[in-house]
mmCIF file of C-alpha atoms in Angstrom:
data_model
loop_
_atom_site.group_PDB
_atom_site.id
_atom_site.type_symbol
_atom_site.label_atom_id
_atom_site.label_comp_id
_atom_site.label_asym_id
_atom_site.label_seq_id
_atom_site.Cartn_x
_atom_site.Cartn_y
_atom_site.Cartn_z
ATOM 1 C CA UNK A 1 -10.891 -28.941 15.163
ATOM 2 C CA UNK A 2 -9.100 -28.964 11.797
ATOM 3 C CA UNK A 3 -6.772 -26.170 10.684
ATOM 4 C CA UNK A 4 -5.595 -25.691 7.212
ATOM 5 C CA UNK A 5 -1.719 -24.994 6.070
ATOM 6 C CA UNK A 6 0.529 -24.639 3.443
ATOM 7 C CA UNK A 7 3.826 -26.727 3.481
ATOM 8 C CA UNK A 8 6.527 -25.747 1.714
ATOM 9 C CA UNK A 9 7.540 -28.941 -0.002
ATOM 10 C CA UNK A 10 11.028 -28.205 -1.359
ATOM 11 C CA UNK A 11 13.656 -24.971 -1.946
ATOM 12 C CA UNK A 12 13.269 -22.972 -4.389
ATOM 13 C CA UNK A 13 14.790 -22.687 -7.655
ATOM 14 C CA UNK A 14 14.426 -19.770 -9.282
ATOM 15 C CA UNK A 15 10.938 -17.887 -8.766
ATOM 16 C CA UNK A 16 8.875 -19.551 -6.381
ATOM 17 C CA UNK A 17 6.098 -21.532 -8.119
ATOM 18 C CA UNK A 18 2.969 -22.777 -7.262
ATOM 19 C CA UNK A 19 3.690 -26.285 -6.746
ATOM 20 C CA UNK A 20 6.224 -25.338 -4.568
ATOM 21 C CA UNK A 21 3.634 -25.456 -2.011
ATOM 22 C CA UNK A 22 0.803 -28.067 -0.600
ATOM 23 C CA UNK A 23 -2.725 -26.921 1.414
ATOM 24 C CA UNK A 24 -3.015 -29.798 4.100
ATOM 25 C CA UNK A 25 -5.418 -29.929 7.014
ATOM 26 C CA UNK A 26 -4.159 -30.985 10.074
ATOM 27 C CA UNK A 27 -6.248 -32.304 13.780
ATOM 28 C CA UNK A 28 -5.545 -29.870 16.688
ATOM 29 C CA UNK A 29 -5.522 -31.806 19.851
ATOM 30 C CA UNK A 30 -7.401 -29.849 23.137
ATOM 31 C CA UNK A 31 -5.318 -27.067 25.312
ATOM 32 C CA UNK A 32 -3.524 -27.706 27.808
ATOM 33 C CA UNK A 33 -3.010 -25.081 30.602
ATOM 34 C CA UNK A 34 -1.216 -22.392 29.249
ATOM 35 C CA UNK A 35 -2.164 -22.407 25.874
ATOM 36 C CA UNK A 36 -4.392 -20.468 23.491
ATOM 37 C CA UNK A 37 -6.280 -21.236 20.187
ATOM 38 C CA UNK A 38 -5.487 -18.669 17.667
ATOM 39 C CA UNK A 39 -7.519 -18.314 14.384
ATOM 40 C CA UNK A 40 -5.259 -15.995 11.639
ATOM 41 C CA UNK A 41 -7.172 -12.820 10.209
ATOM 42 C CA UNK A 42 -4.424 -11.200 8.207
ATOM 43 C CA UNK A 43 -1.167 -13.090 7.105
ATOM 44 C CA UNK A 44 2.041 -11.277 5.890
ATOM 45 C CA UNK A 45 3.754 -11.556 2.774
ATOM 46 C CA UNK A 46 7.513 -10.431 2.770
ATOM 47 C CA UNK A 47 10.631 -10.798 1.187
ATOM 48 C CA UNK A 48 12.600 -11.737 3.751
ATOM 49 C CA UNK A 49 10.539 -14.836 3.527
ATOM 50 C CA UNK A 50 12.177 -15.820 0.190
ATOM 51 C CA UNK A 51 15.600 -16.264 1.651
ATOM 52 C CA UNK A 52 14.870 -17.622 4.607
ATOM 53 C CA UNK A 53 13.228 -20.648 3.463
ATOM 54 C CA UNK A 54 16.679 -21.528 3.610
ATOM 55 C CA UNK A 55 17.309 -21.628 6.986
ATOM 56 C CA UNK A 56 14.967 -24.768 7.306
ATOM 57 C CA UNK A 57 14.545 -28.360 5.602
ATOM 58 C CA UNK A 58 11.874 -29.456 3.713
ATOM 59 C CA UNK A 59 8.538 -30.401 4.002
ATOM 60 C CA UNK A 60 7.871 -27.679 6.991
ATOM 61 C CA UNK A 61 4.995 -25.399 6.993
ATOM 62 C CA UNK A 62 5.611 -22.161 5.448
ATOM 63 C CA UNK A 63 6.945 -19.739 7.188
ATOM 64 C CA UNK A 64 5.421 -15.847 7.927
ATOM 65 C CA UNK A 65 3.837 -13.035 10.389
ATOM 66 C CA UNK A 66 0.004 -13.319 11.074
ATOM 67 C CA UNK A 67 -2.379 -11.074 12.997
ATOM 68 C CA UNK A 68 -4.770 -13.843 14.964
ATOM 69 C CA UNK A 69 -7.828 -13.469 17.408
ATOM 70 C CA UNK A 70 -7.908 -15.685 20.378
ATOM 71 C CA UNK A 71 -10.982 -18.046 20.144
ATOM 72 C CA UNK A 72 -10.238 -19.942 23.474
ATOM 73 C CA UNK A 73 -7.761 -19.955 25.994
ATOM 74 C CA UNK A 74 -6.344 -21.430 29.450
ATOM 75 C CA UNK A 75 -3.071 -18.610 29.190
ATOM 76 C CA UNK A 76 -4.898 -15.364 31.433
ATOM 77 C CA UNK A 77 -2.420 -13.200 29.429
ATOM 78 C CA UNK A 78 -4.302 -14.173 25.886
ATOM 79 C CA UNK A 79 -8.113 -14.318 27.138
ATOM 80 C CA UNK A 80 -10.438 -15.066 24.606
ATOM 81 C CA UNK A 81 -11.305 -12.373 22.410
ATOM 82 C CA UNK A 82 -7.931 -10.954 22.385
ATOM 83 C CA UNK A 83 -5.772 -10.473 19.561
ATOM 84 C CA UNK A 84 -2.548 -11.356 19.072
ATOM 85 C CA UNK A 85 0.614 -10.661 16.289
ATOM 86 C CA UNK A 86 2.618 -13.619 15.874
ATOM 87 C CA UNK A 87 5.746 -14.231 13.669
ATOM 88 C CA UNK A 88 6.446 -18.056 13.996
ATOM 89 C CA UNK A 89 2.798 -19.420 13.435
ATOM 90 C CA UNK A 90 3.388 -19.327 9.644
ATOM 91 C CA UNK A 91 1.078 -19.928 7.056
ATOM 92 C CA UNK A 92 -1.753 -21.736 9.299
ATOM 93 C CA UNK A 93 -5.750 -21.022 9.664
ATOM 94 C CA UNK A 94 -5.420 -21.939 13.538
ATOM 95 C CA UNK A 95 -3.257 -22.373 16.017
ATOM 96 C CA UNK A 96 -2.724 -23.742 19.357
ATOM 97 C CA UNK A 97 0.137 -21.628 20.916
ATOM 98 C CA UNK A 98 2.030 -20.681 24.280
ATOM 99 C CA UNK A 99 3.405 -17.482 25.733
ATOM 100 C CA UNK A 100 7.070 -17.449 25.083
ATOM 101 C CA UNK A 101 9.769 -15.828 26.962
ATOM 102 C CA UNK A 102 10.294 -11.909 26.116
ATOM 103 C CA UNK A 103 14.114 -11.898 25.048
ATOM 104 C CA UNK A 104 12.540 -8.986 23.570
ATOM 105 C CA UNK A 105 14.945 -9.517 20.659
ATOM 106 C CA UNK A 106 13.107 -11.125 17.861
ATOM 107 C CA UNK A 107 10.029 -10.204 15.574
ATOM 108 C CA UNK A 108 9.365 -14.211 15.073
ATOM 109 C CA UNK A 109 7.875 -14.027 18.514
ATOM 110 C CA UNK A 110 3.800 -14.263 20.166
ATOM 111 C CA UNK A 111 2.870 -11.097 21.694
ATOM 112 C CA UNK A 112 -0.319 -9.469 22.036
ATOM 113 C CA UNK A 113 -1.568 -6.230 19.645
ATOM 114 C CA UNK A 114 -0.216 -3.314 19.850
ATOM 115 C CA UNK A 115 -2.212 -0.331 20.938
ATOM 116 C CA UNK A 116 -3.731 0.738 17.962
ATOM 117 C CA UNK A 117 -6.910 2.578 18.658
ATOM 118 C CA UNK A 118 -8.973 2.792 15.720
ATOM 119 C CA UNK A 119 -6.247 2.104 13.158
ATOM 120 C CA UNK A 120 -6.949 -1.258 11.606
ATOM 121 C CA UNK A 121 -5.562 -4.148 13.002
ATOM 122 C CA UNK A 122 -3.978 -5.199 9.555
ATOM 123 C CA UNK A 123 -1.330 -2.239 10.459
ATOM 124 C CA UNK A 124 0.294 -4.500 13.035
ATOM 125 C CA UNK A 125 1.772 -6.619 10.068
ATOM 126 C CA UNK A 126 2.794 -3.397 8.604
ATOM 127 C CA UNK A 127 3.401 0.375 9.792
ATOM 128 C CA UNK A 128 2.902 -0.642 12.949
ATOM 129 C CA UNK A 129 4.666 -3.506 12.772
ATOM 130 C CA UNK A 130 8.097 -5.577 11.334
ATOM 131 C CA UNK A 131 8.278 -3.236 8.435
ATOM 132 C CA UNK A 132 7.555 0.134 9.893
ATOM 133 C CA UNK A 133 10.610 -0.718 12.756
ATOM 134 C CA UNK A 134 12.799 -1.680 9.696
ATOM 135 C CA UNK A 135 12.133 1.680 8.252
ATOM 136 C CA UNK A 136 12.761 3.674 11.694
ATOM 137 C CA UNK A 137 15.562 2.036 12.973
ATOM 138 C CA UNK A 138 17.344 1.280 9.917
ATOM 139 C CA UNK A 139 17.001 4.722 8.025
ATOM 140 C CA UNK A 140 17.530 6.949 11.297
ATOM 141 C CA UNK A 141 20.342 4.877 12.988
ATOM 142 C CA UNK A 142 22.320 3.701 10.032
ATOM 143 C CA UNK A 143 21.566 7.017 7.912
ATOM 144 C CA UNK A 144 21.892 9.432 10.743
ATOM 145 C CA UNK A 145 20.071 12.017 7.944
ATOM 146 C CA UNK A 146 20.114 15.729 8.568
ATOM 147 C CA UNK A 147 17.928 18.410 7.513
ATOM 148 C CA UNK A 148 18.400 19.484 3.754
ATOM 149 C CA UNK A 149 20.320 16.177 3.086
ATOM 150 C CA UNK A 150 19.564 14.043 -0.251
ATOM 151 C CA UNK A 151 18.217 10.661 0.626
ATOM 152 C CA UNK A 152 17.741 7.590 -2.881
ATOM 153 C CA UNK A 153 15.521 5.008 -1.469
ATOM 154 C CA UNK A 154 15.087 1.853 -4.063
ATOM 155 C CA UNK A 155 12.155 -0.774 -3.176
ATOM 156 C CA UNK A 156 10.802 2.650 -2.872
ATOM 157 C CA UNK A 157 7.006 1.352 -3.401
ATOM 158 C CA UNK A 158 7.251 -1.225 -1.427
ATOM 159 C CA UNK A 159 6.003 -2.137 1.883
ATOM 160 C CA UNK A 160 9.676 -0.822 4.073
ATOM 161 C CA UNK A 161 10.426 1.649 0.886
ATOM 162 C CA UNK A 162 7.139 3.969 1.108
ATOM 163 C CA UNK A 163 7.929 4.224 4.997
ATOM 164 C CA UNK A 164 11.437 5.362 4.339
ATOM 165 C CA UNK A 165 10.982 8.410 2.035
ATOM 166 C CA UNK A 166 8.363 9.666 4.448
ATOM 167 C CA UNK A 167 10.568 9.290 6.862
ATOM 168 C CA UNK A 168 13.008 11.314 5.097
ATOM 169 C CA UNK A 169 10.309 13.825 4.381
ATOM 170 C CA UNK A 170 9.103 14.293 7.886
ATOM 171 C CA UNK A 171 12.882 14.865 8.486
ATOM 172 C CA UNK A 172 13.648 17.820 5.696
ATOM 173 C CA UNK A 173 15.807 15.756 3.193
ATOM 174 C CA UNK A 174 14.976 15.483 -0.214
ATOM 175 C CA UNK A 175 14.121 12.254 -1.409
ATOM 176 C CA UNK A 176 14.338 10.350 -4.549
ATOM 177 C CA UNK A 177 12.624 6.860 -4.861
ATOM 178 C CA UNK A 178 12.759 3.946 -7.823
ATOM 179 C CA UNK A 179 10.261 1.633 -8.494
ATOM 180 C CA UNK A 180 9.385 -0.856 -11.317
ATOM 181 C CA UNK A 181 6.279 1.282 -12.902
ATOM 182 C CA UNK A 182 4.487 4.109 -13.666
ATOM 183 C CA UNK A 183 1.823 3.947 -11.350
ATOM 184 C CA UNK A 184 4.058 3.438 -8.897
ATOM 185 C CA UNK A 185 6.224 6.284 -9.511
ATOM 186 C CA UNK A 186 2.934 8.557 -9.124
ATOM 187 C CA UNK A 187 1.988 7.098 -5.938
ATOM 188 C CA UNK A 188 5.059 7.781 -4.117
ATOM 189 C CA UNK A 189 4.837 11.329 -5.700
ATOM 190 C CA UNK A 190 2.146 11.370 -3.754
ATOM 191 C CA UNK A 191 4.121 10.244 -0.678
ATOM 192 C CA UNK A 192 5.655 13.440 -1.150
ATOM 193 C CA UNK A 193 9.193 11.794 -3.151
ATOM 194 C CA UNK A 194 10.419 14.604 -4.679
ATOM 195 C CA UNK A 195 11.874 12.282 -7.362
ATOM 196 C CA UNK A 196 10.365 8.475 -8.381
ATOM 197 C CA UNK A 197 12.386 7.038 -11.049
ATOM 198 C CA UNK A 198 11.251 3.654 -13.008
ATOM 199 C CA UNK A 199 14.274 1.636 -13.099
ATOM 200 C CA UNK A 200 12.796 -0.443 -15.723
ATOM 201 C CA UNK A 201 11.941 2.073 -18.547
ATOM 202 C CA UNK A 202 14.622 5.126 -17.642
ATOM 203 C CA UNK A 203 16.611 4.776 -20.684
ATOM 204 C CA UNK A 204 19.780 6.410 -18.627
ATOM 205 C CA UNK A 205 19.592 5.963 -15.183
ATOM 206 C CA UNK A 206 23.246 7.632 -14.477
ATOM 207 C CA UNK A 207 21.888 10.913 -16.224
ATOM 208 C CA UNK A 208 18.350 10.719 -14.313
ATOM 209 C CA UNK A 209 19.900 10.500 -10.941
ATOM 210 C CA UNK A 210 22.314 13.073 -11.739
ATOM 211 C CA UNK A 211 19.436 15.295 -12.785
ATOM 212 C CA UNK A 212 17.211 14.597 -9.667
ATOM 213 C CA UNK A 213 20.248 14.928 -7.413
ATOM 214 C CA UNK A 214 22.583 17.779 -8.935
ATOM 215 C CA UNK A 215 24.584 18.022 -5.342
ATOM 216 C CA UNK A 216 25.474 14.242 -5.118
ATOM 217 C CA UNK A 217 23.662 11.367 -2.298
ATOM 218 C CA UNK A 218 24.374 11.810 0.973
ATOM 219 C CA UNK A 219 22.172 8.442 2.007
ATOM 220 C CA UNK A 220 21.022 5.798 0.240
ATOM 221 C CA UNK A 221 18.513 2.922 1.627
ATOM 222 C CA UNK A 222 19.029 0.076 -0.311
ATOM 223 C CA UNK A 223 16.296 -2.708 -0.744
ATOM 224 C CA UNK A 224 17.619 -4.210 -3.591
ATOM 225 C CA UNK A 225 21.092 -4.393 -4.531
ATOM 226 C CA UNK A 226 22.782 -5.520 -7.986
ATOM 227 C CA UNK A 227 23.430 -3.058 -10.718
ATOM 228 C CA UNK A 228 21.276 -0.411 -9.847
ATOM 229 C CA UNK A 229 22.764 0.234 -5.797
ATOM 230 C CA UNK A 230 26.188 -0.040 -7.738
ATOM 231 C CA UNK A 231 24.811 2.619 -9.957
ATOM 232 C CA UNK A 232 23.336 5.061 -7.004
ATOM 233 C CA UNK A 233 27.040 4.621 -5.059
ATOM 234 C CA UNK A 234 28.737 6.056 -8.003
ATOM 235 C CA UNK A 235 27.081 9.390 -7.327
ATOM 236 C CA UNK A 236 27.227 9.568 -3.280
ATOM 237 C CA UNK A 237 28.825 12.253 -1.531
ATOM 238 C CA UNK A 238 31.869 12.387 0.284
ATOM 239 C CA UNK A 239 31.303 10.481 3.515
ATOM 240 C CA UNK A 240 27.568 9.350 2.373
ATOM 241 C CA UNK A 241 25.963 6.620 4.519
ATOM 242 C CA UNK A 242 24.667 3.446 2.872
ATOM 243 C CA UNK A 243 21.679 1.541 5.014
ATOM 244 C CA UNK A 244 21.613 -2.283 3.143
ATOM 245 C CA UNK A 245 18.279 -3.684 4.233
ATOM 246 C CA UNK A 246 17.495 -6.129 1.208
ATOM 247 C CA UNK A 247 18.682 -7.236 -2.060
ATOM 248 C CA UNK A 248 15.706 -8.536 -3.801
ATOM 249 C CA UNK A 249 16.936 -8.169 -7.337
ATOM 250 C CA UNK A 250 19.223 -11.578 -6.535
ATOM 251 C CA UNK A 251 16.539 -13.440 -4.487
ATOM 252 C CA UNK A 252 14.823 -15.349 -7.239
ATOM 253 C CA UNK A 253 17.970 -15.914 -9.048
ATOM 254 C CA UNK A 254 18.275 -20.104 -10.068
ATOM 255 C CA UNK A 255 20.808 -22.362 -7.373
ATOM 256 C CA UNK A 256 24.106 -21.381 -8.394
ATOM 257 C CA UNK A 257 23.655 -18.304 -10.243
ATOM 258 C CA UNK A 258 25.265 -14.922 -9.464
ATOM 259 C CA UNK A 259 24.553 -11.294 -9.935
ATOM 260 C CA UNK A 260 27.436 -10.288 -11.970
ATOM 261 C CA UNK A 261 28.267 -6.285 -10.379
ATOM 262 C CA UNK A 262 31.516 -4.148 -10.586
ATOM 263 C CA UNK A 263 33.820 -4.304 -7.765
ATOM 264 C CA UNK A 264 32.652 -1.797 -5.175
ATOM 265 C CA UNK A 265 35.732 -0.848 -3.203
ATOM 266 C CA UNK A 266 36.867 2.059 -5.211
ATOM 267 C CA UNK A 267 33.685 4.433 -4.521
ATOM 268 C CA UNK A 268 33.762 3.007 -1.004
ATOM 269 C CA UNK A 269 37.181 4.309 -0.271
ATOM 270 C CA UNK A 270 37.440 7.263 -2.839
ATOM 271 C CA UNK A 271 34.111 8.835 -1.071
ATOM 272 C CA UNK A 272 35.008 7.465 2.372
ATOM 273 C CA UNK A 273 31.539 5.656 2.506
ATOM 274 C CA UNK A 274 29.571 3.972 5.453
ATOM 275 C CA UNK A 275 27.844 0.647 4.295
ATOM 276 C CA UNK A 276 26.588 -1.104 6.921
ATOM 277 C CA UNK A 277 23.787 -3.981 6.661
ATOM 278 C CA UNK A 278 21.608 -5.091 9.520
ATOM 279 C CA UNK A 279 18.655 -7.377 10.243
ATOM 280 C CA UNK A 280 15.606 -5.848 12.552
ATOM 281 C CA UNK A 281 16.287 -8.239 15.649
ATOM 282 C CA UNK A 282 18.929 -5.683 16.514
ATOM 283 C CA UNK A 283 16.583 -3.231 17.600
ATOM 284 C CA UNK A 284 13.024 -4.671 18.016
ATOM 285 C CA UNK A 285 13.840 -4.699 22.074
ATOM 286 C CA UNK A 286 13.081 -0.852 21.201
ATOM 287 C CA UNK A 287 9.719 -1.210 18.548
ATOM 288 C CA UNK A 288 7.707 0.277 21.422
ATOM 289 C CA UNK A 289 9.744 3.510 20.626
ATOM 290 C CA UNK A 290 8.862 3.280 16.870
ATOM 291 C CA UNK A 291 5.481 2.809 16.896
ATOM 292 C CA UNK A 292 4.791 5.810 19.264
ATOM 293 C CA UNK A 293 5.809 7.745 16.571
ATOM 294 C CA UNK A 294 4.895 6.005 13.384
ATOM 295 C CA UNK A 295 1.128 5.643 15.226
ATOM 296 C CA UNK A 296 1.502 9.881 15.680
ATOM 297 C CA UNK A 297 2.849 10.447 12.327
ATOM 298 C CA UNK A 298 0.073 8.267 10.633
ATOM 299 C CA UNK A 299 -2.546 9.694 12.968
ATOM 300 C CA UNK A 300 -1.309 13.584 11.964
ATOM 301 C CA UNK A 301 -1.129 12.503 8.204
ATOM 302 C CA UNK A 302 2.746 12.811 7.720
ATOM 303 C CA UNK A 303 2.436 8.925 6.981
ATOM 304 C CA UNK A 304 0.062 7.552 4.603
ATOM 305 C CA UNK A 305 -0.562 4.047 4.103
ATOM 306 C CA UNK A 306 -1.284 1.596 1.256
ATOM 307 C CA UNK A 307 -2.019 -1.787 1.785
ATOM 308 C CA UNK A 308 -2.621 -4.651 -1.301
ATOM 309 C CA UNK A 309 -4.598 -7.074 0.093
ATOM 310 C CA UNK A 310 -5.572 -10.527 -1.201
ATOM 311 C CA UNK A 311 -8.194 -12.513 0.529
ATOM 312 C CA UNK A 312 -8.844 -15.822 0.688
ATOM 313 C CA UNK A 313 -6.519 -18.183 2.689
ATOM 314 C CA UNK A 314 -6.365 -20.388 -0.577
ATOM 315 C CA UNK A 315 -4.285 -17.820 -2.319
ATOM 316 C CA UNK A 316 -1.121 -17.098 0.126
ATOM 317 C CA UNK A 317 1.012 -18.248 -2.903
ATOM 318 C CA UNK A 318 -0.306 -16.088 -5.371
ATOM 319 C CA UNK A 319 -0.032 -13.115 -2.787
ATOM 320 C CA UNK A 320 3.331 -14.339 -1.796
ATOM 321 C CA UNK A 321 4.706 -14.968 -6.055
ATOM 322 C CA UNK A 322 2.763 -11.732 -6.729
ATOM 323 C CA UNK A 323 4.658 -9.559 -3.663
ATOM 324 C CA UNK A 324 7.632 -11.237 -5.046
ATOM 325 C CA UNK A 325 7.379 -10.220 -8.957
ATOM 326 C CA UNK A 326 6.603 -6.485 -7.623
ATOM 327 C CA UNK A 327 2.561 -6.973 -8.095
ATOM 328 C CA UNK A 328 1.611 -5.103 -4.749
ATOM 329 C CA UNK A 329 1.447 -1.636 -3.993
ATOM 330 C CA UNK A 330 2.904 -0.551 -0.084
ATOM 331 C CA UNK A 331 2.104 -3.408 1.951
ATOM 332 C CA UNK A 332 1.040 -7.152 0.734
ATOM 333 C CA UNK A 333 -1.273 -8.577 2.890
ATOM 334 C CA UNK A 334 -3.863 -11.771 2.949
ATOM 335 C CA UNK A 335 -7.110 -11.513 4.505
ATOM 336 C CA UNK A 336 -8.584 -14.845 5.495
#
């Protein structure tokens, strides 16, 4: 049995391109006990995926999360027909794969579907999944918001983003998101953001955030850093918390170039800030207590979900360059 894959055939410089990447077919060889053939249904596109590429030397197959069904197996905890969510297959049409010991600390795991009812299965590479536990954890543990607080979420469209505001929502603050265009800004009004901003055609963003937040910030969850984050810390209140999850305006810079931003210190210790980064392995040993209540909130309508979906295995670069250039809406996803 042949499966198809993409390798990543060198770093990238600048915005990831096309011929970045090569489709190969490669032979799988039978199971041997303990194993499981996996075919992919849904593969995730993220930017976390941009940086780290890094981590690993080219050729090597792409990296990313994919939602797979079972097709045959000798492993009694993956029977055939089951379905599993796996972050370390990568870009791959099948796969043979193992059970892995639960450190219980790591999203780049094999484990099998969360419980999801009759909520598609697609959700388990998104609300239900990596991003909706980076929203939870890293809005309500690093924020710590309170009811009546004002909360500036940038990325605010996007996939973690449009979790966070409703979030917010669901806990009293007001909320004011920024995203890259108009029809974005109109669908997270109808999130519920009390405020959506677009960064790139707000001729003043100082005096638009000052307008939409008259009181000051009291949290900010940052997806994006550079220019604008230095902008939204100017305007924080005393004591405001500061949740770094991303900084996607720098990811597709060239090698060697640098995001030229003001030294941050002064607003820092003038307001007394908390800025404190994290990555989601710090809490996924907990998920379980995230997606009880991101499956209730969805199910009761507090959350609403988007998802842009691309199908055809073919195109995981184009889903992947479009996610990247801000071309999906919520949650970028491939359907096979």
């Amino acid at each position: 049995m042949k499966a198809d894959k993409f390798t990543l055939l060198r770093h990238f410089d600048g915005f990831p391109k096309s011929n970045d990447f090569r489709l190969e077919s490669e032979e799988l060889g039978g199971l041997k006990p303990g194993q499981f053939l996996c075919q992919a249904e849904y593969l995730s596109v993220d930017p976390y995926m941009r940086p780290y590429t890094r981590r690993f030397t080219p050729p090597f197959t792409m990296i990313g999360a994919q939602v797979a069904k079972v097709l045959e197996s000798k492993n009694d905890k993956y029977p055939a027909g089951s379905y599993v969510v796996a972050g370390n297959l990568g870009w791959r049409t099948l796969s043979v794969a193992e059970d892995q010991p639960e450190d219980g600390r790591s999203f780049t795991g094999l484990e099998p579907l969360p419980e999801l009812g009759d909520l598609p299965r697609s959700y388990a590479l998104g609300v239900i999944g990596m991003p909706g536990v980076t929203a939870y954890f890293g809005f309500l543990e690093l924020c710590q918001p309170k009811e009546g607080e004002t909360v500036v979420v940038t990325g605010a469209a996007g996939a973690v983003g449009s979790l966070v505001g409703q979030i917010a929502k669901i806990k009293g603050c007001r909320v004011i998101g920024f995203a890259g265009t108009d029809d974005k800004c109109a669908w997270i009004r109808q999130l519920g953001f009390d405020v959506a901003i677009n960064y790139k055609t707000c001729a003043d963003i100082d005096a638009a955030l000052k307008e939409a937040a008259p009181k000051g910030i009291d949290c900010y969850f940052d997806n994006v850093g550079g220019m604008l984050s230095h902008r939204i810390r100017q305007q924080m209140n005393l004591f405001g918390r500061v949740s770094v999850c991303g900084a996607i305006s720098s990811y597709n810079d060239k090698t060697g170039q640098e995001a030229q931003v003001p030294v941050p210190e002064m607003a820092i210790v003038s307001k007394q800030l908390r800025i404190e980064g994290f990555v989601i392995h710090r809490w996924w040993h907990r998920r379980e207590e995230a997606f009880k209540d991101m499956v209730a909130w969805v199910r009761e309508g507090k959350i609403k979900v988007q998802e842009t979906v691309t199908t055809g295995f073919e195109k995981m670069p184009q889903a992947f360059i479009g996610m990247l250039k801000g071309q999906n809406t919520g949650k970028a996803i491939v359907k096979v």
